[in-house]
Each structure stands twice: as C-alpha cells, then as structure tokens.
XYZ file of C-alpha atoms in Angstrom:
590
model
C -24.438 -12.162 15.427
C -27.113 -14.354 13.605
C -27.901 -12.159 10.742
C -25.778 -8.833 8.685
C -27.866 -6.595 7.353
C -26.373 -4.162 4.500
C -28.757 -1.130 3.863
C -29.159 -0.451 0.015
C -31.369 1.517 -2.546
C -33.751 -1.168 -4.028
C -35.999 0.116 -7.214
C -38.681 -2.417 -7.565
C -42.113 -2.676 -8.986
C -44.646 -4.887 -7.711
C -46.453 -6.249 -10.803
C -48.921 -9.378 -8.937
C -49.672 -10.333 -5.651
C -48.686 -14.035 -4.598
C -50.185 -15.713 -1.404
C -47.210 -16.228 0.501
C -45.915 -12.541 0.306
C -45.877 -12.066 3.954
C -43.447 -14.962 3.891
C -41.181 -13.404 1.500
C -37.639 -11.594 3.247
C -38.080 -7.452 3.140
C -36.755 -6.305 -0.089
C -34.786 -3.326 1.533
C -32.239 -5.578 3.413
C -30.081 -8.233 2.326
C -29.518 -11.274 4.328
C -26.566 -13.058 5.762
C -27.086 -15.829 3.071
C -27.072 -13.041 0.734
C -23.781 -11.857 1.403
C -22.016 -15.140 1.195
C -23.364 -16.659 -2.411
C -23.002 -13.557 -4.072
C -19.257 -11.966 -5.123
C -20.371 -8.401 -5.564
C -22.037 -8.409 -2.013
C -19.322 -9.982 -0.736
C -17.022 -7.301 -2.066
C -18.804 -4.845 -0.836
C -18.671 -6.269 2.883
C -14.782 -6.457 2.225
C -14.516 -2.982 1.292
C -16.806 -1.933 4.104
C -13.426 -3.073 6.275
C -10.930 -1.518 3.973
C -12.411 2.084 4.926
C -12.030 1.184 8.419
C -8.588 0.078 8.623
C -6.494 2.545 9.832
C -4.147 3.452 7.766
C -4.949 6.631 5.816
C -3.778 9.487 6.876
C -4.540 12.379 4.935
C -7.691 12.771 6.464
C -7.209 12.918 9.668
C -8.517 16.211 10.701
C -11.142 17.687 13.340
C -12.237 14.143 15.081
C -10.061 12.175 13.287
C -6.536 13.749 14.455
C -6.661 15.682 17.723
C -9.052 18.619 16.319
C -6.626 20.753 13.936
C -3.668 18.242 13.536
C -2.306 15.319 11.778
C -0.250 13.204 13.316
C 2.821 14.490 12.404
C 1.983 17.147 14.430
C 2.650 15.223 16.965
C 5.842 15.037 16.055
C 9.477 16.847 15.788
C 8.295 17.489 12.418
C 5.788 19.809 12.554
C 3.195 21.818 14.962
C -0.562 21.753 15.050
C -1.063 25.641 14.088
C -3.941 26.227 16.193
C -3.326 27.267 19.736
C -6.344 25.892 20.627
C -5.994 22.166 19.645
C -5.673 19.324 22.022
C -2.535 18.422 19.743
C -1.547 21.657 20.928
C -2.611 21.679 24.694
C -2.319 17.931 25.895
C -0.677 15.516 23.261
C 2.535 17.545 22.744
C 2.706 19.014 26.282
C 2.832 15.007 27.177
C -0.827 15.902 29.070
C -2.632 12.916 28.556
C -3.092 9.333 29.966
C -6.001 7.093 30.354
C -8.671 9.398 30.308
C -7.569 11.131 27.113
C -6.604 7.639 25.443
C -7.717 9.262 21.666
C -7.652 9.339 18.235
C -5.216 10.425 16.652
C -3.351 7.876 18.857
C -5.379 5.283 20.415
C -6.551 2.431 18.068
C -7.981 -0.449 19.580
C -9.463 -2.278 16.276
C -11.052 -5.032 17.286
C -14.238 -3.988 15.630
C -12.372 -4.896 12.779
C -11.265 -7.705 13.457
C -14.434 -9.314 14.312
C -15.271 -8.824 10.784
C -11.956 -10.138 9.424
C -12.496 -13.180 11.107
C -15.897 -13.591 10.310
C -15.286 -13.018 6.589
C -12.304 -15.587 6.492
C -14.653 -18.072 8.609
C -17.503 -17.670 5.637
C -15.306 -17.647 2.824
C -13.530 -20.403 3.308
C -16.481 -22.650 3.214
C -17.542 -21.563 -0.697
C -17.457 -23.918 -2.989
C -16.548 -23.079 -6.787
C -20.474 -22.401 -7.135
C -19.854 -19.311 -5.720
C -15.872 -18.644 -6.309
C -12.967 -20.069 -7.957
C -10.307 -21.261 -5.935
C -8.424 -18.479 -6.764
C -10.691 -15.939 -6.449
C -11.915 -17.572 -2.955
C -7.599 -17.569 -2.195
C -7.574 -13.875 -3.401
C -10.176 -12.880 -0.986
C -8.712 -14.773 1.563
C -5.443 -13.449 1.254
C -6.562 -9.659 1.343
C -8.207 -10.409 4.881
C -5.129 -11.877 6.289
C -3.495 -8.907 5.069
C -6.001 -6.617 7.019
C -6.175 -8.919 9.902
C -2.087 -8.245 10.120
C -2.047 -4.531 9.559
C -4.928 -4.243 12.219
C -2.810 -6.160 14.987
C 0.331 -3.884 13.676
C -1.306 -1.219 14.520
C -2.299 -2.407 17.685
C 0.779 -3.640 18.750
C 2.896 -0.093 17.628
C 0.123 1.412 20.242
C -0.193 -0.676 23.390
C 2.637 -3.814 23.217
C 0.779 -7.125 23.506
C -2.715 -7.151 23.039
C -5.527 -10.736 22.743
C -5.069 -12.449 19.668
C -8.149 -13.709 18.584
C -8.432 -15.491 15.400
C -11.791 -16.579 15.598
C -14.940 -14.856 15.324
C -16.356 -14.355 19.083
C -20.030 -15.332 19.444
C -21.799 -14.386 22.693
C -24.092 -17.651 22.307
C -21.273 -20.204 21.700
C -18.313 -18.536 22.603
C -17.087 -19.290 26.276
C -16.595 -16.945 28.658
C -13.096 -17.101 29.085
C -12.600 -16.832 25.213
C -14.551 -13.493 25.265
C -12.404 -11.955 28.004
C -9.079 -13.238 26.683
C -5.724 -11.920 28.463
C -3.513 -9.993 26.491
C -0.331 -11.974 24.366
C 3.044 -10.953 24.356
C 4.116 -8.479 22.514
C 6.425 -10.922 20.205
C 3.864 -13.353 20.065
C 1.570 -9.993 18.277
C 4.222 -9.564 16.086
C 5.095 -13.087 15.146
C 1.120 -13.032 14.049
C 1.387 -9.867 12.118
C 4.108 -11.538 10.198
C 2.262 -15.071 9.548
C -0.650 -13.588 8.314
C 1.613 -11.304 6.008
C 3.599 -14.201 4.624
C -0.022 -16.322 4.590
C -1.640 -13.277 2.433
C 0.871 -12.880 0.241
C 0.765 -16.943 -0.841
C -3.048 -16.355 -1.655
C -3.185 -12.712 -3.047
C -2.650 -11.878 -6.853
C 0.300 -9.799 -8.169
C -1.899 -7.017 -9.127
C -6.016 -6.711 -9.165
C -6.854 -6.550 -12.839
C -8.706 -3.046 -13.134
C -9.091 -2.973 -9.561
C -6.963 -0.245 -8.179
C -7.037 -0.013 -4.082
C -6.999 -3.667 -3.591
C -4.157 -5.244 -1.445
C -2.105 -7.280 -3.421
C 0.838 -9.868 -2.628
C 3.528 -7.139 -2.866
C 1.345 -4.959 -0.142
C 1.754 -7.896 2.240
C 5.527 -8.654 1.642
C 6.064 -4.958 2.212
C 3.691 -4.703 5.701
C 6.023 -7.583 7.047
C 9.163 -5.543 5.985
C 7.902 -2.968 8.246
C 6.546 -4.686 10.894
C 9.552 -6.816 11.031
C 11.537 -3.969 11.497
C 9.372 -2.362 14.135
C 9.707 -5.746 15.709
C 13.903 -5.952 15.485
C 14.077 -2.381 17.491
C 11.773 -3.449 19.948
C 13.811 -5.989 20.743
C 16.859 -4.129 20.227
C 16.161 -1.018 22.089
C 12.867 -1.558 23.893
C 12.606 -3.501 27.493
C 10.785 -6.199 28.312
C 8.242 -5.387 30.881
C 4.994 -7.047 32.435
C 6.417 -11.037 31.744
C 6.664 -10.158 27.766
C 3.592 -7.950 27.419
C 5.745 -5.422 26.568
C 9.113 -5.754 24.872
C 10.966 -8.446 23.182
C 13.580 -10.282 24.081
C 16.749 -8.587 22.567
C 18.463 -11.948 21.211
C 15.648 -11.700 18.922
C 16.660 -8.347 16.817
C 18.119 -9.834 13.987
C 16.322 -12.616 13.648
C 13.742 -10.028 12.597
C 15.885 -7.524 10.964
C 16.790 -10.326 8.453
C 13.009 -11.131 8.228
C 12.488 -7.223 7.498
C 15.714 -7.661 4.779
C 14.488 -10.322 2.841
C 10.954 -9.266 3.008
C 12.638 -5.335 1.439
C 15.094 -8.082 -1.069
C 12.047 -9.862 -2.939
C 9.811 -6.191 -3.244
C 13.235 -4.506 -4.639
C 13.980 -7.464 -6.876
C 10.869 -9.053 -7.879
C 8.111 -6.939 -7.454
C 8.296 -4.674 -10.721
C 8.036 -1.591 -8.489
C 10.677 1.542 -9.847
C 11.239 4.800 -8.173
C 9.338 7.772 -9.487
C 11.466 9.612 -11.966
C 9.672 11.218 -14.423
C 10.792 14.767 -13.970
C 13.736 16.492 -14.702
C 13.713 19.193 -12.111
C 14.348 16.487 -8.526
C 12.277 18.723 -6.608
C 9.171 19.064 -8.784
C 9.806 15.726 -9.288
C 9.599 14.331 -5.778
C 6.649 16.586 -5.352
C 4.543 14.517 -8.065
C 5.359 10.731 -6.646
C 2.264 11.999 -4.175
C 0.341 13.813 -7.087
C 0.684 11.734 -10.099
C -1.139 9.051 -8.943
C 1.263 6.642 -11.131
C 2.339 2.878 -10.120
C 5.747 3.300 -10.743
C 6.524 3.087 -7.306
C 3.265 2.421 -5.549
C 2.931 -0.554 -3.948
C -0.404 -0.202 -2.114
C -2.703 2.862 -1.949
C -6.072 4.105 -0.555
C -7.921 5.552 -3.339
C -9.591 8.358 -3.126
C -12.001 10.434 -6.091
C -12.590 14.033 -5.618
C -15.899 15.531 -5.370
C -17.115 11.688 -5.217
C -15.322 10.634 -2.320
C -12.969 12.822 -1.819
C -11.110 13.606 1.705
C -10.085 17.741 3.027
C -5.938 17.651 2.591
C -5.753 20.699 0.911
C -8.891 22.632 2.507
C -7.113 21.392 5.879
C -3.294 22.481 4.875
C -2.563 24.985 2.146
C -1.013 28.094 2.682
C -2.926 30.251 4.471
C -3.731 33.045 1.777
C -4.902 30.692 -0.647
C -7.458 28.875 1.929
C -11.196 28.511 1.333
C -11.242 28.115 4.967
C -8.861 26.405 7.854
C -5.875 26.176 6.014
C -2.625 25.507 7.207
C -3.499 23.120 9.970
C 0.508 22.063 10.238
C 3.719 24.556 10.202
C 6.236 22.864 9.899
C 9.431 22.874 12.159
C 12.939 24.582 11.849
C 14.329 20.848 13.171
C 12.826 19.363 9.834
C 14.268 22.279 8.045
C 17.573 21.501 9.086
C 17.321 17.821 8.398
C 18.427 18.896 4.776
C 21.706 18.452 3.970
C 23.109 20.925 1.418
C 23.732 19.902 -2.442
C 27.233 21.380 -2.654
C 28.997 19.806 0.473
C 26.438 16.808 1.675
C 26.524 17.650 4.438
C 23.704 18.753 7.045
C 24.117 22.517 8.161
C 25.232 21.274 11.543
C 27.892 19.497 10.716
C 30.857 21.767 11.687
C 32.209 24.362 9.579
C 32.085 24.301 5.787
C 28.913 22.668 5.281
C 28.009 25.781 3.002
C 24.893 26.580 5.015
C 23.993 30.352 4.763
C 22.072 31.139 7.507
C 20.927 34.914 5.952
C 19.987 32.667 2.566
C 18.247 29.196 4.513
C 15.923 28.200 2.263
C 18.268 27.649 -0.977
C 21.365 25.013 -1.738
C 19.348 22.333 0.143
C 18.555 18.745 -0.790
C 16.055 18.911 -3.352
C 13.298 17.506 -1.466
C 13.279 20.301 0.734
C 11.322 22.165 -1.617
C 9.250 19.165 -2.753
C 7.837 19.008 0.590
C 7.652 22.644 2.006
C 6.755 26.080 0.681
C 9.324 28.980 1.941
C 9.298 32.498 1.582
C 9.287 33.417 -2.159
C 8.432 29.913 -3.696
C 5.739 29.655 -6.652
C 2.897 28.022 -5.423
C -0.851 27.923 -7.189
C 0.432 30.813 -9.574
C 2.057 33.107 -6.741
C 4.567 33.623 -4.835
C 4.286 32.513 -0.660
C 4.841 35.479 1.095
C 6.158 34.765 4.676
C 7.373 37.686 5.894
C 6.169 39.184 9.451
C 6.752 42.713 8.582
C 8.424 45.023 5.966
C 11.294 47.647 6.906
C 11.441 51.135 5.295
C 13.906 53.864 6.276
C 14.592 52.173 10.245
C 10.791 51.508 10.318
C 9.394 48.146 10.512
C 5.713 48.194 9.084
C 3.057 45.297 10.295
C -0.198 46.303 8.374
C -1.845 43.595 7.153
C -2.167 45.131 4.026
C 1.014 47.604 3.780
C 4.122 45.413 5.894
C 2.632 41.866 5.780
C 2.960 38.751 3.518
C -0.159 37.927 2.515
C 1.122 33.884 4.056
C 3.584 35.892 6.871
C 3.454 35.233 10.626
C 0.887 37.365 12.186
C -1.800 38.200 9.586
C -3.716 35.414 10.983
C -3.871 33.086 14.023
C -4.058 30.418 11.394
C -1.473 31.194 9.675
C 2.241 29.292 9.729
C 3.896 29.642 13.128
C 7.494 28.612 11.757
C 8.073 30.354 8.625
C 6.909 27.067 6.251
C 3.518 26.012 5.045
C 3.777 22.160 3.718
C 3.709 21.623 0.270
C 3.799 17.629 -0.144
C 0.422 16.423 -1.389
C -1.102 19.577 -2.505
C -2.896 20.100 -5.267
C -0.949 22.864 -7.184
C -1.670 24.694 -10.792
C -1.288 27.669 -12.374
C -4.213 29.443 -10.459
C -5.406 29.371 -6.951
C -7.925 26.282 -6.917
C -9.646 26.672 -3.711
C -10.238 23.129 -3.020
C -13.184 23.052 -1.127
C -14.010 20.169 1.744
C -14.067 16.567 1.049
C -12.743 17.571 -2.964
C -9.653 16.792 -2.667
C -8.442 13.007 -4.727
C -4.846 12.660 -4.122
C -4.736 9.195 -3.039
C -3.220 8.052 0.467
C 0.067 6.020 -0.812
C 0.388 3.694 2.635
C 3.888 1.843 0.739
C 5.722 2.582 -1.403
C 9.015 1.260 -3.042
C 11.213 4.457 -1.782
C 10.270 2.929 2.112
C 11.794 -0.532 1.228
C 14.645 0.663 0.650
C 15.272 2.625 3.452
C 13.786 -0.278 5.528
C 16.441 -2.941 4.010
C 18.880 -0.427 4.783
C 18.122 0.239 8.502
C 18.207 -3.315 8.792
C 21.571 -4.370 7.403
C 22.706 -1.253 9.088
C 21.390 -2.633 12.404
C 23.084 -5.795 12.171
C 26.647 -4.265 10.946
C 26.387 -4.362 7.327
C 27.783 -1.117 6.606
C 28.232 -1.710 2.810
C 25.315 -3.464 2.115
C 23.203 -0.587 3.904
C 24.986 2.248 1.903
C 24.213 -0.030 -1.527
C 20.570 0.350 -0.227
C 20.534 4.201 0.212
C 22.040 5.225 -2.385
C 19.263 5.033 -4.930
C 17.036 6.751 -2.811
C 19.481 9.859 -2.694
C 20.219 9.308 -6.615
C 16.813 9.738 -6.815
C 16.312 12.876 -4.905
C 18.811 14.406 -7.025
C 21.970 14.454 -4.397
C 25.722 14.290 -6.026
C 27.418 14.492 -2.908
C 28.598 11.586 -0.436
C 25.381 9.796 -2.385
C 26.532 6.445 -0.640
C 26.928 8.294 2.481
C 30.570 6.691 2.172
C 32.255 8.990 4.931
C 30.151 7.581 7.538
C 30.176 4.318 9.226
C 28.689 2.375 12.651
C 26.274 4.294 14.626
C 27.276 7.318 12.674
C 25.686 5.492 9.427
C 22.826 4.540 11.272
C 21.736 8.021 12.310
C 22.004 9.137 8.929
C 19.859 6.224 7.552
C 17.499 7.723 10.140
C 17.971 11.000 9.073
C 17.434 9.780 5.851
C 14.086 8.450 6.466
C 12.594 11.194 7.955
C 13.166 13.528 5.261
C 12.130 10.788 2.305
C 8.920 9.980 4.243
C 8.165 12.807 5.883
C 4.375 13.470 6.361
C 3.747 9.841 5.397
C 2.693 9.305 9.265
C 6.262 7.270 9.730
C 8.437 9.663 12.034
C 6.144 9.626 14.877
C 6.489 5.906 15.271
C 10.229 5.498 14.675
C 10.868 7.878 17.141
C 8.716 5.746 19.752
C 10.351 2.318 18.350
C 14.269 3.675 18.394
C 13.299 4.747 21.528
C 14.704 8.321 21.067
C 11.110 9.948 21.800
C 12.023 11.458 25.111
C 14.483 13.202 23.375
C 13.404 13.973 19.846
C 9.504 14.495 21.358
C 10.886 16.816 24.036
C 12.517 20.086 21.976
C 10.677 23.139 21.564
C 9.746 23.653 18.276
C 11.685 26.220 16.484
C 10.489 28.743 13.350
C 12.798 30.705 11.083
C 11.108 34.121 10.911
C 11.718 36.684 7.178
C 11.920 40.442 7.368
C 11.274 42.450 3.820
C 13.415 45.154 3.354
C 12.714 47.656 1.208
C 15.564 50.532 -0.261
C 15.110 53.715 -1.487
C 15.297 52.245 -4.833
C 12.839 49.867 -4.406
C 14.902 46.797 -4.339
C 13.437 44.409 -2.084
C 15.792 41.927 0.395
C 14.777 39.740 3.032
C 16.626 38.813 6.697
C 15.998 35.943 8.770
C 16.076 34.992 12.465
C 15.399 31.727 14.480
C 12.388 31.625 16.977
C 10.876 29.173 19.155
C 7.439 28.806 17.570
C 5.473 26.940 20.259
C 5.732 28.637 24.332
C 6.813 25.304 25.682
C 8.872 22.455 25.105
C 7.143 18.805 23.898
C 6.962 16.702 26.682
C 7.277 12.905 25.851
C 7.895 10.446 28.772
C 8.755 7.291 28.994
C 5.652 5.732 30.089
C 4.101 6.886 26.604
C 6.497 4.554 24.655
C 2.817 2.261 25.261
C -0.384 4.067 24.965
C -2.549 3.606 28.092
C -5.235 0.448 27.164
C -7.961 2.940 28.899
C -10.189 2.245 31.844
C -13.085 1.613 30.153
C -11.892 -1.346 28.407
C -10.073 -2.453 31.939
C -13.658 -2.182 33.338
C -15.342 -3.932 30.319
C -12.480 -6.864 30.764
C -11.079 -7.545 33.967
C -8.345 -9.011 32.948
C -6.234 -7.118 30.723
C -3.589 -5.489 32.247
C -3.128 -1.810 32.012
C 0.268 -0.285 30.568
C 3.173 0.929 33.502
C 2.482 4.590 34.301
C -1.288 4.985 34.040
C-alpha cells in the first residue's frame, strides 16, 4: 500500500487562484506523508487500531456476539435468552465447525496487524522534528502492546498461527513471505510476551490527561495473563501437529513464574488499590464497573454516552425496565451456586452444614452475588425485580400477565430471564427507571484490572505447589468482597486449593469475558461446557391475610445439554483462509 488516505471534514475558503492549482494534493484527503510528520494525525491512525482490537466486550451484541449473546453466554455462566440465537442453536449445542467459524469466537486479526507493523515501521524512522524520543518510545511501546494482545488473541483461538513482524507489501514482499506457515504455538506465545516486556520499557506510567491509552502497567499485566494461559497449555494441553498446537509440558512453570513476577511488580509497584469505597461489599463491588475510578483500573476502553456510547444496558436489563431487547443473558443456577455462604464459607455443596437454605437461595451468600445479579425481590432502578412465574391463592396458581405474574417473572415474555436472574454487573442503576436507549450507554469496558492480578499470581503459585504463597494472594480479594470466613481459604490445600482459586475467579470476574477461556485453557470445557443449564424458578403466595411468601424450585432452563468437544479446544482456521493460503494447516477435527 503506497498511499493511506484518512477521510476528514475540511472547512476551507478559496480566497485567489494560483497557476499551479491543478498540481496542488485534494484538500479532502490527507496523504501518507501527512500522517507521519504530524502527531495529531498520527494519533488518530493509532486510535483507528485501538477500536479494532478486540478486546471490549460489552458490546458485543447482534453481529458482534452470535445475534442476542455475549460471550459469556457461551459459557457455564449464563444463557443467550433468545431461543432463536445461533448462541442458542449452534455455539452451545457444540453445532459449528469451519463453516460457522464466527464472531463471537473466531478472530483472525491480521488486519490489524498489518497496521501495527506498518505504524512501528514509520515511527521509528522520526526524527525529534517530528517527536521526542520519548514520545516516539511512547508510541512505540503502545503498538507493541497491541501487536501482543492481537497475537494473544489469536493464539487463545486457533494454537499457532504466522508471525509476521513486518509489514507485507505485495510489490516487494516475496511470495513465500506472504503465504507464511503457521508458528508454534509456544513460539506465539513467547512473542506475545516479548512484545509485552518490549512495550512496557517504552510506554509511560500513566498518559497525562489521556485516559484509554495503554500504559506500561497494561503491558506487564497482558503478559501476566498470557503467561498464564501459556503455563496451562503446557500443563494440561497436548502437543499436536509438530508444536502447532500445545506446549511442551516441561515448560509450565517456566511460565507460571513469568505470569508471577509479571502479577509481583503490578501488585507492588504499580500504585493500583482495590476498589473500596463503599461500606455495603455488595453495592460496593457493584460500582468498581460503574464508578469509572482508577483505583484499581489498570487499562480500560473508554466509552462516552450519547457520544460514543455502546448498548449494555438496552441489550441486558431486566426485562420490565427495557426500552427494547433487554435481558439478552439469564444467568445460570451453576453460577448461582458458585457463592459460598457468609456464615460457614463454604459453597452450598459442600456437605451438610454449609447453611444453604434452599426455600431462602438468594440470601446469606457471598456478597458479590448480589453485586453481579438481580434476584427475586432486589431494588433495582427504584423497584423491586419481580421474578415470579405465577402467584398462588386459595390452591390456585394464577399466570395472568397482569394478575399472577412478576412484571420480570418467567413467562411474561419470551425475552424475559429463563433462570430466575437478570445480571446486574455493569448496569446503569438510579433511583428511577432510566431507559437507556441504544448506543447511550458510557460505562467503560475495564479489560484489567488489579483484582485479576491477584487471582492470576495466585493460580500460578498454586500451580507450581505454593500453597501459602497462593492463599497470601487470595485473601485480599475475598477481604475485599466482604467474606469473614476461611478468608485465606486455609482448610484447603493441593488440587483442592486450586479448584477454589478457580472457583474464585469465576465469581470475581464473572462477565469480564474470562470464564469462557479458562475453561478451554484448564481444559475442563468438555465438562464444564457440557451441563444443561439450570434456573431456580419463585412462586408468590398469597394468604388470606394478604401476607405475601415466595417458594422455589430448580429447573433446567435450556431443552438440551451444552455440547463442547474436544476438537473445539482450537477454533477451526476456516476454509476460506485454507483456500486463500495453501499452506496453513487446518486444526484436528474440521
């Protein structure tokens, strides 16, 4: 590519006439040249690739996450609500292979990084006419940064994929260079985490008034995680196709002590704190995604409502207080019961005298139970969530929509929750409904944060036998959430320890687009992607007196099981990019 043109709004008056103006470059484009000796253009180009990465994921909706789903539909955590969804009909049901190889799965970036290597190419030829040195290192670093995350992504999706580092040119570039075959899957990762540790050499602590910039701390925490994806590849995964997939397993802790001391210099040196500015630990988990605070953020996308604002809450609030769709994701009894109770700290299937109630479920559980989903009876928008299917009077169980009925309950509406819970984390909420209409909602997409490096640092030294030193990294996070029971998770040790560092992470980042991926990477998804998702179901009673109770019964929400099989532990690369290059490989089992 020769030339980049960026479209933009030019106001110009032509005052004279000179003799070479059919000489002169149109005034509604911008040339290559441009781009390259000017910093706000060249900004501009930069950010052009920050919307495109492909990391945000609140909103992913419609064509951007399986048409009525995000991901974590896709998971244990949650179904898509609508019947009708491919989330629904193919992804779950395990229905899908190369011909269906889509969004919300299938990411194959290297649109992107085209760009990333064509920007690093251009800016490391400015001289100090155009940029400092450090602002010319600050640039520099945030593309490396990019350029890692985008082959992370890949490499979470399909194993081993081409690493190219250069930007391709059709005119120059020979032929075997632009068909490359694909790397190893180490070799992906060992990239990811050179360009991390390169990025965060060059980037600044912070951007000065320039929130939604990567900065060092966003780097040192992508190679945390991709470190750690990397240690239970190797750890759990197989090695398949010479190294295309897999890693070799005498590599795990070489990379879980990468991933440690990676979590070790955010948790010590990076100035980040957990978010604890509420009393109440529910309402305050509930704000770390509202506030919009940098307490605990280490990198986020930003988003401005009515401006450029994404469709979370038009997409996911409960369904009576929709200005249309609504509830998009109902979340799953098997998340439900992921929540230990305060009194004992223990989960409610733990054996006898855990002090779970099963005709009272919703109450006595960890505090970020209710931070992240709305039950029958809680306060939401200035009302109460009404779940109920049906009310009972005198024997006889009433279904009206207006007379038995929630106004949220099972049944008034195909869109409305199929479990028994709406999902409460990131929604707007106030004292009124505020009928957040599409692309108005602002809550920024936070894509690290401080609360994940912990629990990373702890799977790690839990992975390679440090018992203690895991439990000293846990036990802040369930401080935090306002737990007084077994805090250090003391009782527990060995693999025993390690499932309840799992545990632990799906209910702390829940909806934060993590669980769907450590399933795949502990390589537990044929078994935690293959239940049928269950629903607890509320009856209102109603006495002669008026007093109003409420019973409860377990159902299975969705007519089939999940299906996930082992073959989609790698998304399919797709035929169409088989066909367009020869000679990359296709996945086993497609």
């Amino acid at each position: 590519m020769n030339k980049i043109y960026i479209l933009t709004i030019l106001l110009f008056t032509i005052t004279s006439c000179q003799e070479d103006f059919l000489n002169e470059p149109p005034l509604d484009r911008i040339t290559e040249s441009d781009v390259w000796s000017d910093r706000d253009l060249m900004d501009t180009y930069l950010f052009k690739i920050y919307d495109e990465m492909p990391w945000d994921y609140l909103k992913d909706f419609g064509g951007g996450a399986g048409w009525g789903a995000h991901r974590d539909a896709l998971s244990d955590l949650a179904m898509s609500t609508y019947s009708w969804t491919p989330a629904n009909n193919t992804i779950r049901p395990g229905n899908w292979g190369t011909a269906t190889n889509y969004w919300p799965l299938d990411w194959w970036g290297y649109f992107n990084i085209w760009k990333i290597n064509y920007s690093i190419e251009n800016i490391e030829q400015l001289g100090e006419d155009v940029l400092t040195e450090e602002e010319r290192d600050n640039r520099l670093g945030e593309l490396y940064f990019m350029r890692a995350y985008c082959y992370f992504a890949m490499a979470k999706r399909y194993g081993g994929v081409p690493i190219i580092l250069e930007a391709q040119n059709p005119d120059i570039t020979p032929e075997d260079e632009l068909f490359p075959t694909r790397n190893s899957e180490q070799e992906v990762y060992d990239q990811v985490i050179e360009d991390t540790q390169r990025a965060f050499d060059l980037l600044p602590d912070r951007w000065t008034a320039q929130k939604g910039r990567a900065g060092k701390w966003a780097a040192k925490a992508l190679e945390s995680r991709a470190a750690l994806y990397a240690g239970s590849i190797a750890k759990y995964g197989t090695v398949q196709l010479d190294g295309l997939l897999g890693i070799s397993s005498d590599m795990a802790n070489s990379y879980y002590q990468t991933s440690l001391e990676a979590s070790d210099l955010i948790i010590d040196a990076g100035g980040f704190t957990l978010f604890n500015n509420y009393a109440d630990p529910s309402e305050n988990y509930a704000r770390l995604f509202l506030d919009e605070t940098e307490d605990e953020t280490i990198f986020m996308k930003i988003w401005l409502p009515f401006e450029k604002g994404h469709s979370y809450d038009l997409r996911n609030t409960p369904y009576s207080y929709r200005v249309d769709w609504g509830s998009s994701m109902s979340p799953s009894k098997q998340l439900m019961d992921s929540y230990e109770m305060v009194a004992t700290g223990l989960l409610p299937f733990e054996g006898s005298g855990t002090g779970y109630d099963p005709e009272n479920p919703f109450e006595g559980r960890d505090p970020r139970f209710k931070g992240t989903l709305l039950t029958n009876n809680d306060l939401f928008q200035g009302s109460g969530i009404e779940t109920w299917y049906g009310t009972e009077r005198n024997g006889v169980i009433d279904t009206g929509a207006d007379t038995g009925i929630g106004k949220d309950g099972m049944g008034v509406h195909p869109d409305a929750t199929k479990t028994g819970a709406y999902v409460r984390k990131y929604l707007a909420d106030g004292s009124n409904p505020l009928l957040i209409q599409e692309f108005y909602s602002g809550q920024d997409c936070i894509l690290f944060r401080l609360g994940e490096i912990y629990l990373n640092a702890a799977e790690a030294a839990v992975e390679m036998g440090m018992d203690g030193l895991a439990q000293n990294y846990i036990e802040p996070i369930r401080v935090r959430a306002g737990l007084t029971q077994n805090v250090r998770l003391e009782s527990y040790s060995g693999i025993a320890l390690r499932n309840r560092i799992r545990n632990e992470r799906k209910i702390e980042m829940a909806f934060e687009d993590q669980r769907y991926w450590d399933v795949r990477r502990w390589r537990i998804a044929e078994e935690a992607l293959s239940v049928q998702i269950k629903g607890i179901r509320s009856l209102r009673h109603i006495d002669n007196l008026g007093e109003e109770t409420f019973s409860y019964e377990i159902i299975n929400a969705e007519s089939q099981p999940m299906r996930f099989d082992q073959r989609h532990y790698y998304l399919p690369i797709g035929q169409d990019r088989v066909n367009n290059n020869p000679k990359l490989i296709e996945n086993p089992g497609y």
